Coordinates of C-alpha atoms in Angstrom, one line a residue:
M95 CA 17.0 4.3 -5.4
S96 CA 15.4 8.0 -4.1
M97 CA 18.1 10.7 -4.7
M98 CA 18.3 13.9 -2.9
S99 CA 19.9 16.8 -4.6
D100 CA 23.4 17.0 -3.8
G101 CA 25.9 20.1 -4.2
G102 CA 24.8 23.8 -3.4
E103 CA 21.4 24.9 -3.2
G104 CA 20.0 25.4 -6.6
S105 CA 22.2 22.6 -8.1
K106 CA 19.5 20.4 -9.2
P107 CA 15.9 21.2 -10.3
Y108 CA 14.3 18.9 -8.0
D109 CA 14.9 17.4 -4.4
Y110 CA 13.9 13.6 -5.1
L111 CA 14.0 11.4 -8.2
L112 CA 11.8 8.6 -8.6
K113 CA 11.1 5.9 -10.9
F114 CA 7.8 4.8 -11.7
L115 CA 6.1 2.0 -13.8
L116 CA 2.9 2.0 -15.5
V117 CA 1.6 -1.4 -16.4
G118 CA -1.3 -3.0 -17.2
D119 CA -3.0 -3.8 -20.6
S120 CA -2.0 -2.4 -24.1
D121 CA -5.5 -0.3 -24.4
V122 CA -6.1 0.5 -20.7
G123 CA -4.8 4.2 -21.7
K124 CA -1.5 4.2 -20.2
Y125 CA -0.4 6.8 -23.1
E126 CA -3.2 8.6 -22.3
I127 CA -2.1 9.5 -18.9
L128 CA 1.5 10.6 -19.6
H129 CA 0.4 12.7 -22.8
G130 CA -1.6 15.3 -20.5
L131 CA 1.4 16.2 -18.5
E132 CA 2.1 19.8 -19.0
D133 CA 6.2 19.6 -18.1
G134 CA 6.5 16.0 -19.2
S135 CA 9.6 15.3 -21.7
A136 CA 9.1 12.2 -23.8
E137 CA 11.8 9.8 -24.0
S138 CA 12.1 6.4 -25.8
P139 CA 15.8 5.0 -25.5
F140 CA 15.2 1.5 -25.7
C141 CA 12.3 0.4 -28.5
V142 CA 9.1 1.3 -29.8
G143 CA 6.2 0.4 -27.5
S144 CA 8.0 1.8 -24.4
G145 CA 9.6 4.8 -23.3
H146 CA 9.4 7.7 -20.5
K147 CA 8.0 10.8 -19.6
T148 CA 9.3 13.1 -16.9
T149 CA 7.7 15.4 -14.7
T150 CA 7.8 17.0 -11.1
I151 CA 5.5 17.2 -8.2
L152 CA 5.5 19.1 -5.0
L153 CA 5.2 17.1 -1.9
D154 CA 5.2 18.9 1.3
G155 CA 7.2 21.6 -0.1
K156 CA 9.9 19.2 -1.8
R157 CA 10.3 18.7 -5.8
V158 CA 9.8 15.5 -6.7
K159 CA 11.3 14.5 -10.2
L160 CA 9.3 11.5 -11.6
Q161 CA 10.3 9.2 -14.4
L162 CA 7.1 7.7 -15.9
W163 CA 7.8 4.5 -17.6
D164 CA 4.9 3.1 -20.0
T165 CA 5.7 -0.4 -20.5
S166 CA 3.6 -2.1 -23.4
G167 CA 0.9 -4.6 -22.0
Q168 CA 1.4 -7.0 -25.2
G169 CA 3.2 -10.3 -24.1
R170 CA 6.5 -9.6 -26.2
F171 CA 7.3 -7.2 -24.1
C172 CA 7.4 -9.1 -20.7
T173 CA 11.1 -9.1 -20.6
I174 CA 11.2 -5.0 -21.2
I175 CA 9.0 -5.0 -18.3
R176 CA 11.2 -7.1 -16.2
S177 CA 14.5 -5.0 -17.0
Y178 CA 12.4 -2.1 -16.2
S179 CA 11.2 -3.4 -13.2
R180 CA 15.0 -2.9 -11.8
G181 CA 15.6 0.2 -9.7
A182 CA 11.6 1.1 -9.5
Q183 CA 10.5 2.8 -6.5
G184 CA 6.6 2.7 -7.5
I185 CA 4.2 1.0 -9.8
L186 CA 0.9 2.3 -11.4
L187 CA -1.4 -0.5 -11.8
V188 CA -3.9 0.5 -14.6
Y189 CA -7.0 -0.7 -15.9
D190 CA -10.1 0.6 -18.0
I191 CA -13.0 1.0 -15.9
T192 CA -15.1 0.9 -19.4
N193 CA -13.3 -2.9 -20.1
K194 CA -14.0 -5.7 -17.3
W195 CA -11.4 -7.9 -19.0
S196 CA -8.5 -5.3 -18.2
F197 CA -9.8 -5.7 -14.5
E198 CA -9.9 -9.3 -14.5
G199 CA -6.5 -9.3 -16.1
L200 CA -4.8 -7.5 -12.9
D201 CA -4.2 -10.5 -11.3
R202 CA -1.6 -11.5 -14.0
W203 CA 0.1 -8.4 -13.5
M204 CA 0.1 -8.9 -9.9
K205 CA 2.0 -11.9 -10.5
E206 CA 4.4 -10.4 -12.6
I207 CA 4.9 -7.4 -10.1
Q208 CA 5.3 -10.0 -7.1
E209 CA 8.0 -11.8 -9.2
H210 CA 10.1 -9.2 -10.3
A211 CA 9.4 -5.9 -8.0
P212 CA 8.3 -7.7 -4.8
G213 CA 7.7 -5.0 -1.8
V214 CA 7.3 -2.0 -4.3
P215 CA 4.6 0.3 -3.5
K216 CA 1.6 -0.2 -5.7
V217 CA -1.5 2.1 -6.6
L218 CA -4.6 1.0 -8.4
I219 CA -5.5 3.2 -11.4
G220 CA -8.9 3.0 -12.8
N221 CA -8.6 5.2 -16.1
R222 CA -11.2 7.0 -18.2
L223 CA -13.6 7.6 -15.4
H224 CA -15.2 10.5 -17.9
L225 CA -16.6 7.8 -19.7
E226 CA -18.7 6.7 -16.4
F227 CA -21.9 6.1 -18.6
K228 CA -20.2 2.9 -20.2
R229 CA -18.7 1.6 -16.9
Q230 CA -18.0 -2.2 -16.5
V231 CA -16.1 -2.0 -13.5
T232 CA -17.9 -0.6 -10.2
Q233 CA -15.8 1.5 -7.7
S234 CA -16.7 -1.3 -5.1
Q235 CA -15.2 -4.2 -7.0
A236 CA -12.2 -2.0 -7.7
E237 CA -11.8 -1.2 -3.9
Q238 CA -12.3 -4.2 -2.9
Y239 CA -9.5 -5.4 -5.0
A240 CA -7.3 -2.6 -4.1
F241 CA -7.9 -3.6 -0.2
K242 CA -7.0 -7.1 -0.8
N243 CA -3.7 -6.3 -2.5
H244 CA -2.7 -3.5 0.0
M245 CA -3.1 -0.4 -2.7
S246 CA -5.1 2.4 -2.7
L247 CA -7.4 3.2 -5.6
F248 CA -7.6 6.3 -7.8
E249 CA -10.2 6.4 -10.7
V250 CA -9.1 8.9 -13.2
S251 CA -9.4 10.8 -16.4
P252 CA -7.0 12.1 -18.2
L253 CA -9.7 14.0 -20.5
C254 CA -10.7 16.2 -17.4
D255 CA -7.3 16.0 -15.5
F256 CA -8.6 14.6 -12.6
N257 CA -6.7 12.4 -9.9
I258 CA -3.7 12.2 -12.1
I259 CA -1.1 14.1 -10.0
E260 CA -3.2 13.2 -6.7
S261 CA -2.2 9.3 -7.6
F262 CA 1.4 10.6 -8.5
T263 CA 1.6 11.9 -5.2
E264 CA 0.3 9.1 -3.2
L265 CA 2.6 6.9 -4.6
S266 CA 5.6 9.5 -4.2
R267 CA 4.9 9.6 -0.5
L268 CA 4.8 5.7 -0.1
A269 CA 7.8 5.2 -2.3
L270 CA 9.7 7.9 -0.2
K271 CA 8.4 6.3 3.0
R272 CA 9.8 2.9 1.8
N273 CA 13.2 4.2 1.1
G274 CA 13.5 5.9 4.2
M275 CA 13.6 9.5 3.0
E276 CA 10.1 10.2 5.3
R277 CA 12.3 11.6 8.0
L278 CA 13.9 14.2 6.0
W279 CA 10.9 15.7 4.2
R280 CA 8.6 15.4 7.0
A281 CA 10.5 17.8 8.8
N282 CA 10.0 20.2 5.9
K283 CA 6.7 20.1 5.0
V284 CA 4.5 23.0 4.3
L285 CA 2.7 24.3 7.4
S286 CA -1.0 23.8 7.7
L287 CA -3.3 26.8 7.2
Q288 CA -4.4 26.2 10.9
E289 CA -0.5 26.0 12.1
L290 CA 0.1 29.2 10.6
C291 CA -3.1 30.9 11.8
S292 CA -2.3 29.7 15.7
R293 CA 1.3 31.1 15.0
A294 CA 0.0 34.4 14.2
I295 CA -2.6 34.4 17.0
V296 CA -0.3 33.5 19.8
A297 CA 2.3 35.4 18.7
S298 CA 0.2 38.5 19.2
T299 CA -1.5 38.1 22.4
T300 CA -1.5 36.4 25.7
V301 CA -2.9 33.2 26.7
Y302 CA -5.8 35.4 28.7
G303 CA -6.2 37.7 25.8
I304 CA -7.3 34.6 23.7
E305 CA -10.2 34.5 25.6
H306 CA -11.6 37.8 24.9
L307 CA -11.2 36.9 20.9
P308 CA -14.6 36.7 18.5
L309 CA -13.5 33.4 18.3
P310 CA -15.8 29.8 19.0
A311 CA -14.5 28.1 22.0
P312 CA -13.4 25.0 20.5
I313 CA -10.9 27.5 18.5
K314 CA -10.1 29.0 21.7
S315 CA -9.2 26.1 23.7
H316 CA -7.1 24.9 20.9
L317 CA -5.1 28.1 20.9
K318 CA -4.5 27.6 24.6
S319 CA -3.4 24.1 24.2
Y320 CA -1.2 25.1 21.4
T321 CA 0.4 28.3 23.3
I322 CA 1.2 25.9 26.4
H323 CA 2.8 23.3 24.4
T324 CA 4.8 25.6 22.4
C325 CA 6.2 27.1 25.1
A326 CA 6.6 24.0 27.2
T327 CA 8.6 22.3 24.4
R328 CA 10.8 25.5 24.2
L329 CA 11.5 25.5 27.5
R330 CA 12.3 21.8 27.8
Q331 CA 14.6 22.3 24.7
G332 CA 16.4 24.7 26.8
I333 CA 15.9 27.5 24.2
P334 CA 16.1 30.8 26.4
I335 CA 13.3 33.5 26.8
T336 CA 14.1 36.8 28.0
D337 CA 11.6 39.0 29.7
R338 CA 12.0 42.6 28.6
H339 CA 9.6 44.1 30.8
K340 CA 8.7 41.7 33.9
K341 CA 9.4 38.1 35.1
K342 CA 7.0 35.8 36.4
Q343 CA 7.4 32.1 37.9
L344 CA 5.1 29.9 35.4
L345 CA 4.6 26.4 36.4
I346 CA 4.4 24.5 32.9
P347 CA 1.4 21.7 33.0
G348 CA 3.0 18.4 33.2
D349 CA 6.4 19.5 34.5
N350 CA 8.3 19.8 37.6
T351 CA 10.0 22.9 37.5
T352 CA 9.3 26.3 37.3
S353 CA 10.6 28.2 34.9
C354 CA 11.0 32.4 33.9
V355 CA 8.8 33.0 31.0
N356 CA 8.6 36.3 28.9
A357 CA 5.1 37.1 29.1
S358 CA 5.2 39.2 25.8
T359 CA 6.8 36.4 23.8
C360 CA 5.5 33.5 25.3
A361 CA 2.3 34.8 25.5
I362 CA 1.5 32.9 28.4
C363 CA 1.3 35.4 30.9

């Protein structure tokens, strides 16, 4: 299951631990995907043909450590795949865009997944995008298959380091949401650049001063709305706002009461 770091701050070098499986035919390049991970430590505790690497990604300000298990695509390893599916929070379903047989064989893997890991989030990976000139599976075909099976599609290239981390990040997001952890990391997510800029601007001017800033009209409108919404939220939550200079009765739009607002702090007056 998903794990949060316990103990004191810094007790673990990650906030969550997730186990992902890479499944697909034996020649689709699963090893290639894992081999290029810079901070990945390789382990193979069970047998040749299977093993895992670990890597850590940053998701909305949280460190997510991934155990990425490479299961062999050969039939004799089916029992291993079934064992590995226990406790897995996500599955990367891999095919080779230059090999139509690997794509046509996805149904067999989907059947295995539905039998041994029902409900586990999945992402479809089209590997070896750098061999586009040899493509046998169109992006449209893959998108239709992904849509039919409720998956996101990422065409990746380990050689160019393209879309690898992005696919891990998307699957991590789905896994955390499924395990009920979304409410915890959502509150700690990294603020957008727009949010940071809005905070900085409204903290140093008033709602009337915004009108005189050399900014496009849509941005001014957004800043005014942001200012009013922020102050209204603070007042409804009972956060006190003291006025060091003067006090003024302000009616917050949508509120039935008037509140005393600090002109310099709240940026409304």
